[in-house]
Short mmCIF file of C-alpha atoms and ligand atoms in Angstrom, two decimals:
data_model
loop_
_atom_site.label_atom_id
_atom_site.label_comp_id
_atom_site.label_asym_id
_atom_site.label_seq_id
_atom_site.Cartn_x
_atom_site.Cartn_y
_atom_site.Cartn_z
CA UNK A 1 173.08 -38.03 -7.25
CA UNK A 2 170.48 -35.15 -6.28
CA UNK A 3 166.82 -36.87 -6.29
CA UNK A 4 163.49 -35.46 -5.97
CA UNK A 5 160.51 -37.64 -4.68
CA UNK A 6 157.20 -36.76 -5.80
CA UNK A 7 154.20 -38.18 -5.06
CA UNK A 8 150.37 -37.55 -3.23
CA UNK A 9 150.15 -37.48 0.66
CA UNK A 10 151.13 -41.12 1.78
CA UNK A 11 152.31 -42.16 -1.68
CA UNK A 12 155.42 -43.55 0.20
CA UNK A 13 157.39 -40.68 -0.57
CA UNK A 14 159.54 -40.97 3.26
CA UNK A 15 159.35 -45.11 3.41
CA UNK A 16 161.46 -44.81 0.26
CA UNK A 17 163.81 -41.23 0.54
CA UNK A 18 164.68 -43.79 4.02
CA UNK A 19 165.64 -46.51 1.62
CA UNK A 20 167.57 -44.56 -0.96
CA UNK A 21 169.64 -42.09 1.45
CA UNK A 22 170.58 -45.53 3.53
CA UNK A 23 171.96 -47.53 0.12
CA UNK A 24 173.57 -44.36 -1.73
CA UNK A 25 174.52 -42.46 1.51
CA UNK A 26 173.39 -39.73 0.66
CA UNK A 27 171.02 -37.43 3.11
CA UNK A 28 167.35 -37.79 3.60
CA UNK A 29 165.94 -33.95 3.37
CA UNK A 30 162.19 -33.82 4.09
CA UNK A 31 160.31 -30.71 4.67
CA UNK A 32 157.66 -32.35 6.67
CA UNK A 33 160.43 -34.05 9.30
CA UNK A 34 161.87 -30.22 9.50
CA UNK A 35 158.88 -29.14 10.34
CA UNK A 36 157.22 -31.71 12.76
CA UNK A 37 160.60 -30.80 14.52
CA UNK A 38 160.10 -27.85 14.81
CA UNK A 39 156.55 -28.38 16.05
CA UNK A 40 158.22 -30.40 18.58
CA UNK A 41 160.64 -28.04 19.55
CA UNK A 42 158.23 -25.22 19.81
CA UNK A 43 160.39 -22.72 17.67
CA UNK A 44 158.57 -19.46 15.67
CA UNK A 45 159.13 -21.09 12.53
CA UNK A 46 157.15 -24.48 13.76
CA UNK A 47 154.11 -22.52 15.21
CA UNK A 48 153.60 -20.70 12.21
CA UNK A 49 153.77 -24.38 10.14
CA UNK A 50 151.78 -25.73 12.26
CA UNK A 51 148.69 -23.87 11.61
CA UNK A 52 148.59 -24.55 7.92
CA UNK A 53 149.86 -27.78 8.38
CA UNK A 54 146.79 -28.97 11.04
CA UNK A 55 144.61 -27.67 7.84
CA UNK A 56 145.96 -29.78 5.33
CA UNK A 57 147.22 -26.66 3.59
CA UNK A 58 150.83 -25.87 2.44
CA UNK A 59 152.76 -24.01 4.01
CA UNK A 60 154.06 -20.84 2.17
CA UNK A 61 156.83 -20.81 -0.14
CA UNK A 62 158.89 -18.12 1.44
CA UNK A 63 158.89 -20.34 4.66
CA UNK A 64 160.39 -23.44 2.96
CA UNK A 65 162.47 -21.89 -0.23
CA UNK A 66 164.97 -20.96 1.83
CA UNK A 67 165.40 -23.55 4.40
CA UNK A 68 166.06 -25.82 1.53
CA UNK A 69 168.21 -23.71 -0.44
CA UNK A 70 170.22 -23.43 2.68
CA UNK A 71 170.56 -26.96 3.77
CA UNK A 72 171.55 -27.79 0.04
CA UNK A 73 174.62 -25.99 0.21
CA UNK A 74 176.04 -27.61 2.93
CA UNK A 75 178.74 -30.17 3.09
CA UNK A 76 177.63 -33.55 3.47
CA UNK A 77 175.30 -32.76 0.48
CA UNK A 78 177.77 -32.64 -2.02
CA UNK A 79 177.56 -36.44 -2.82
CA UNK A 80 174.11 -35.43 -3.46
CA UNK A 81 170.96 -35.93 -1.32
CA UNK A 82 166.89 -37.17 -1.73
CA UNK A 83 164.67 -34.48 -1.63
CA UNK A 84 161.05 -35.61 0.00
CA UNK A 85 157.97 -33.04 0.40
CA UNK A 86 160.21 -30.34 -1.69
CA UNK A 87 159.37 -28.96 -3.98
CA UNK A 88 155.59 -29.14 -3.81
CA UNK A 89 154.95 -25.92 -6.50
CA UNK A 90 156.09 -24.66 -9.39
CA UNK A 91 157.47 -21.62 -7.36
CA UNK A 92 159.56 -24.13 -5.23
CA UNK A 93 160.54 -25.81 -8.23
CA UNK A 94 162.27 -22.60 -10.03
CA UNK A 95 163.21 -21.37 -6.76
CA UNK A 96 165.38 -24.92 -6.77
CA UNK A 97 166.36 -24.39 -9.85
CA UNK A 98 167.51 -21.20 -9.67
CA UNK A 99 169.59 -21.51 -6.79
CA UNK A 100 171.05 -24.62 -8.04
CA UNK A 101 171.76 -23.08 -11.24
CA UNK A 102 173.99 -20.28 -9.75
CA UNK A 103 176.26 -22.59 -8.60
CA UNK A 104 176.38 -24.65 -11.56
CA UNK A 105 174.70 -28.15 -10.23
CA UNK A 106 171.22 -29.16 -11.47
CA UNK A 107 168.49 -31.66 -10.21
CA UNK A 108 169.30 -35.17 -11.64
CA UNK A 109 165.64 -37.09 -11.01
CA UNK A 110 162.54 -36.90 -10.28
CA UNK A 111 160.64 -39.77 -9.10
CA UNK A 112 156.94 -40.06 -9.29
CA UNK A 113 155.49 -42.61 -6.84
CA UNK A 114 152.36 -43.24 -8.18
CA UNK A 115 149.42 -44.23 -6.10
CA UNK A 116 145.80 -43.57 -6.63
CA UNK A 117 143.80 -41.35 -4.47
CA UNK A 118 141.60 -44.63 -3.40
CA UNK A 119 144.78 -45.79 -1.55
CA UNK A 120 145.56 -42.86 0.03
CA UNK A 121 142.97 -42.78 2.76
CA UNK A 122 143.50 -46.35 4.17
CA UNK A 123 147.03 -46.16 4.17
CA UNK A 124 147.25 -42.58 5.61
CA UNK A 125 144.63 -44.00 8.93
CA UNK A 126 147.04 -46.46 9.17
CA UNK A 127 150.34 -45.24 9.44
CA UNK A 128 152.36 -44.47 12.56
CA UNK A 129 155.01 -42.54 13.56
CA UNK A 130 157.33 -42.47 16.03
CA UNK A 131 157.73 -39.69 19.04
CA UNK A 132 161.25 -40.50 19.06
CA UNK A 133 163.40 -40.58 15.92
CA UNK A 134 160.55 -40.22 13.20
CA UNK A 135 159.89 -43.87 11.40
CA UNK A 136 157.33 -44.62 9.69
CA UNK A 137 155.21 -47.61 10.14
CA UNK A 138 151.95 -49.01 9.07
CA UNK A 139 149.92 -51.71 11.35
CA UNK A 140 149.11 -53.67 8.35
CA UNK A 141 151.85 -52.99 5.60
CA UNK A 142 154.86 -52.24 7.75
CA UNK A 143 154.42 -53.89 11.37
CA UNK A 144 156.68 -53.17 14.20
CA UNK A 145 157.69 -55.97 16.56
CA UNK A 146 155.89 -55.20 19.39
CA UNK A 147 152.58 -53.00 18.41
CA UNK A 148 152.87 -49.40 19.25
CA UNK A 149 156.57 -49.33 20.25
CA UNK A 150 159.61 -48.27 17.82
CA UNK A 151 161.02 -50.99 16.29
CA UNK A 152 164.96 -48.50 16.11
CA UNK A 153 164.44 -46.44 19.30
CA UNK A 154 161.76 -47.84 21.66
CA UNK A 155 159.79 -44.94 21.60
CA UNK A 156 156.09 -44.65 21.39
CA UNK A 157 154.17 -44.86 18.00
CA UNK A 158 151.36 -41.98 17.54
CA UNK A 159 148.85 -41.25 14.42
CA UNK A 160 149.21 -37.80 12.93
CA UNK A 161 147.64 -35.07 13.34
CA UNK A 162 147.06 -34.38 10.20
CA UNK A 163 146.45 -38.31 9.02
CA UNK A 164 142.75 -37.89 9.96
CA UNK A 165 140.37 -39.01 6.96
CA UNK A 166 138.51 -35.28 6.78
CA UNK A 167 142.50 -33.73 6.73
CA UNK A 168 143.83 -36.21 4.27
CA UNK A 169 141.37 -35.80 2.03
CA UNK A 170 141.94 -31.62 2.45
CA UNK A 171 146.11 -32.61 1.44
CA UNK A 172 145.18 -34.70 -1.61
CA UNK A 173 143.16 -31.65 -2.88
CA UNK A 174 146.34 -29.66 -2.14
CA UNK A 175 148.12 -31.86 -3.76
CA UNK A 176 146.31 -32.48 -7.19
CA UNK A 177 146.18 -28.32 -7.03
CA UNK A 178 148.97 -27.42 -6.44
CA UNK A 179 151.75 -30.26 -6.52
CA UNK A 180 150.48 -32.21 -9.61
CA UNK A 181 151.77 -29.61 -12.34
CA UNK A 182 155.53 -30.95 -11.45
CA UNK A 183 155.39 -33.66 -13.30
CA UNK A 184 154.71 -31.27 -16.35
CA UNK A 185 157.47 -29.33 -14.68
CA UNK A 186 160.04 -32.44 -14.63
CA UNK A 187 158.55 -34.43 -18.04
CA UNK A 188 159.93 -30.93 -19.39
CA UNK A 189 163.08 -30.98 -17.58
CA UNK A 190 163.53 -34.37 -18.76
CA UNK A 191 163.87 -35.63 -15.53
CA UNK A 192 160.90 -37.68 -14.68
CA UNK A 193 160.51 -41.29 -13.76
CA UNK A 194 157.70 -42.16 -12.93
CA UNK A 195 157.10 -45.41 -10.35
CA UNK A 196 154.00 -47.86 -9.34
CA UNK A 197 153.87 -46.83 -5.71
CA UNK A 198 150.55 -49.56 -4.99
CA UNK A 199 152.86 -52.64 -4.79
CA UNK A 200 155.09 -54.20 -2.03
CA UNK A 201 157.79 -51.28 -0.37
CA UNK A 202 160.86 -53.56 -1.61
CA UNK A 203 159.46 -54.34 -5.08
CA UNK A 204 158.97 -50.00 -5.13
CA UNK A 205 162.59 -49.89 -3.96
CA UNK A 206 163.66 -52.07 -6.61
CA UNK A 207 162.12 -50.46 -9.52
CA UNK A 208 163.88 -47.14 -8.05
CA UNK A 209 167.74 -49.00 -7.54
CA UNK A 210 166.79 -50.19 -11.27
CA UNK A 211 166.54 -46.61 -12.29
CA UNK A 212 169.51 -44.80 -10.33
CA UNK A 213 171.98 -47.92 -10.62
CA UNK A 214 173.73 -50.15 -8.15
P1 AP5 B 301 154.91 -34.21 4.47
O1 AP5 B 301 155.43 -34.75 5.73
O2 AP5 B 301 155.83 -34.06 3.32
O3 AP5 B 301 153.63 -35.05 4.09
P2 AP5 B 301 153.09 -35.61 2.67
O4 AP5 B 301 153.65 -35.16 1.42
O5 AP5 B 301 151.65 -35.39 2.81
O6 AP5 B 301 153.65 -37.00 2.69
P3 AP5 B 301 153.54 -38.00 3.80
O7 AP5 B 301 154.67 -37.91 4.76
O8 AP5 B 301 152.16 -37.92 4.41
O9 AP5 B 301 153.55 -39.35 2.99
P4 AP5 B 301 154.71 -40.13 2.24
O10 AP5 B 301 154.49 -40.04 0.78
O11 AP5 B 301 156.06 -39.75 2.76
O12 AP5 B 301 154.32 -41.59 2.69
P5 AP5 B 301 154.99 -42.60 3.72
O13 AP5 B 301 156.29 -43.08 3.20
O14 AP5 B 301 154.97 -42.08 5.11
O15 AP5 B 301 154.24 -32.77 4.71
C1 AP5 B 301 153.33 -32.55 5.77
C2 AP5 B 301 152.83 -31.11 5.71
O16 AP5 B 301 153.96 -30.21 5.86
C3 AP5 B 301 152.18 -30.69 4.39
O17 AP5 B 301 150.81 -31.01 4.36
C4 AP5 B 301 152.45 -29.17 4.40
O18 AP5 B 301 151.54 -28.51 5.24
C5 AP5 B 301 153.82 -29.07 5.03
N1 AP5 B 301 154.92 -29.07 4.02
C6 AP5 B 301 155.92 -29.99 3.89
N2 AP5 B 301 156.73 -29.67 2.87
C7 AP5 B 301 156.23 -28.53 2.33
C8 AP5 B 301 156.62 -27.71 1.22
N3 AP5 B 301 157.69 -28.02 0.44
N4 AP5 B 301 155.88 -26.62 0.95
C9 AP5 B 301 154.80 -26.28 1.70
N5 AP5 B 301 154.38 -27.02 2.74
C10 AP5 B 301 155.08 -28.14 3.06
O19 AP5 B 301 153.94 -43.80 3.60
C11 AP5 B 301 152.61 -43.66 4.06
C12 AP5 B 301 152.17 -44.94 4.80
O20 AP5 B 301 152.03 -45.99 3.85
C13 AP5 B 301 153.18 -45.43 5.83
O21 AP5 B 301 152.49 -45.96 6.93
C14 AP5 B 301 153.97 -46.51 5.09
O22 AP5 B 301 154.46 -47.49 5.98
C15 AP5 B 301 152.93 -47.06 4.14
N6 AP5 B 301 153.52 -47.46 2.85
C16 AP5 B 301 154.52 -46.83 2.16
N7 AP5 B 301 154.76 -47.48 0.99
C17 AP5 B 301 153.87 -48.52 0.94
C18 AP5 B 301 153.63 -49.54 -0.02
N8 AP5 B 301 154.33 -49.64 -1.17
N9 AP5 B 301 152.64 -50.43 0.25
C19 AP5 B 301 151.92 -50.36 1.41
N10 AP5 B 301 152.12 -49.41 2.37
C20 AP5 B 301 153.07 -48.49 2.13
ZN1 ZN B 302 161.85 -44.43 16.99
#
């Protein structure tokens, strides 16, 4: 099963790639984890993400095409694997498809999580993440045990950088720009489910198991 999440900055997007990889076993393939890594790491292709990414921009296509294309082909994704941040333009998109297509597999959904931009905001200022292994929490919607420590890894639990209101509201631009026309893209393709990403994170999950099947 080969799944694309779409969805506006802090639609859910991650809390639910998490969700589906874990109960299909499939892998969990975010752009935005690749590249905080890197960031981390301090490698060439990180510092040159990071300056777009600080600015709420995207970063370009020829940085990201190929990473996925790449990671794709390998093994443990031939069970199939959740795509989350990728693609984010219609360049991406027939990049995907195009490298899919030479070796005869195809996309098999795309799944719209659908919040509105009044949402975005409060839930982006109050998400955390952890230094450690990446979760994602949020102090009022998803609570760790202890407040500011990792619920899986102990770690420390920081705001992003680019979660600030003034940047958030720079991504959701982005986004309606340049992200929004792939739901035209996948409506087309005949691929597109769309999901109510404003209620509870299980009753999202649900909808989505009700969609791709026990
Ligand atoms: P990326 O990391 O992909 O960020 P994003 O798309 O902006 O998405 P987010 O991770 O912010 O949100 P999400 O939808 O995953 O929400 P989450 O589940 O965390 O990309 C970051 C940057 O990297 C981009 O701006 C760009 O610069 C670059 N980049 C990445 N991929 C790229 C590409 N392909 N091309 C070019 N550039 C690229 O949830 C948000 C919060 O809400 C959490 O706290 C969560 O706990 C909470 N929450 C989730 N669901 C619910 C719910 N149902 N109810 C209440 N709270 C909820
Ligand atoms: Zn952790």
């Amino acid at each position: 099963m080969k799944i694309i999440m779409l969805g506006a900055p802090g639609a859910g997007k991650g809390t639910q790639a998490k969700k589906i990889a874990a109960k299909y076993d499939i892998p969990h393939i975010s752009t935005g984890d690749i590249f905080r890594a890197n960031i981390k790491n301090g490698t060439e292709l990180g510092n040159k993400a990071k300056t777009y990414m600080d600015q709420g921009l995207l970063v370009p296509d020829e940085l990201v095409v190929d990473l996925v294309v790449d990671r794709v082909k390998q093994d443990d994704c031939k069970k199939g694997y959740v795509l989350d941040g990728f693609p984010r333009t219609i360049p991406q998109a027939e990049a995907l498809d195009k490298a899919l297509a030479a070796i005869g597999e195809k996309m098999d959904y795309a799944i719209d999580v659908n919040v509105p931009d009044e949402n975005i905001v409060h839930r982006m200022s109050g998400r955390r993440a952890c230094v450690g292994c990446g979760a994602t929490y949020h102090l009022e919607y998803a609570p760790t045990k202890t407040e500011g420590i990792c619920d899986a890894c102990g770690k420390e639990l920081i705001l992003r950088d680019d979660d600030k209101p003034e940047t958030v509201k720079k991504r959701l631009g982005v986004y309606h720009e340049q992200t929004q026309p792939l739901i035209d893209y996948y409506t087309n393709a005949k691929i597109l489910k769309t999901v109510d990403g404003t209620v509870d994170i299980n009753d999202v999950f649900q909808t989505i198991v009700d969609i791709l099947g026990e």
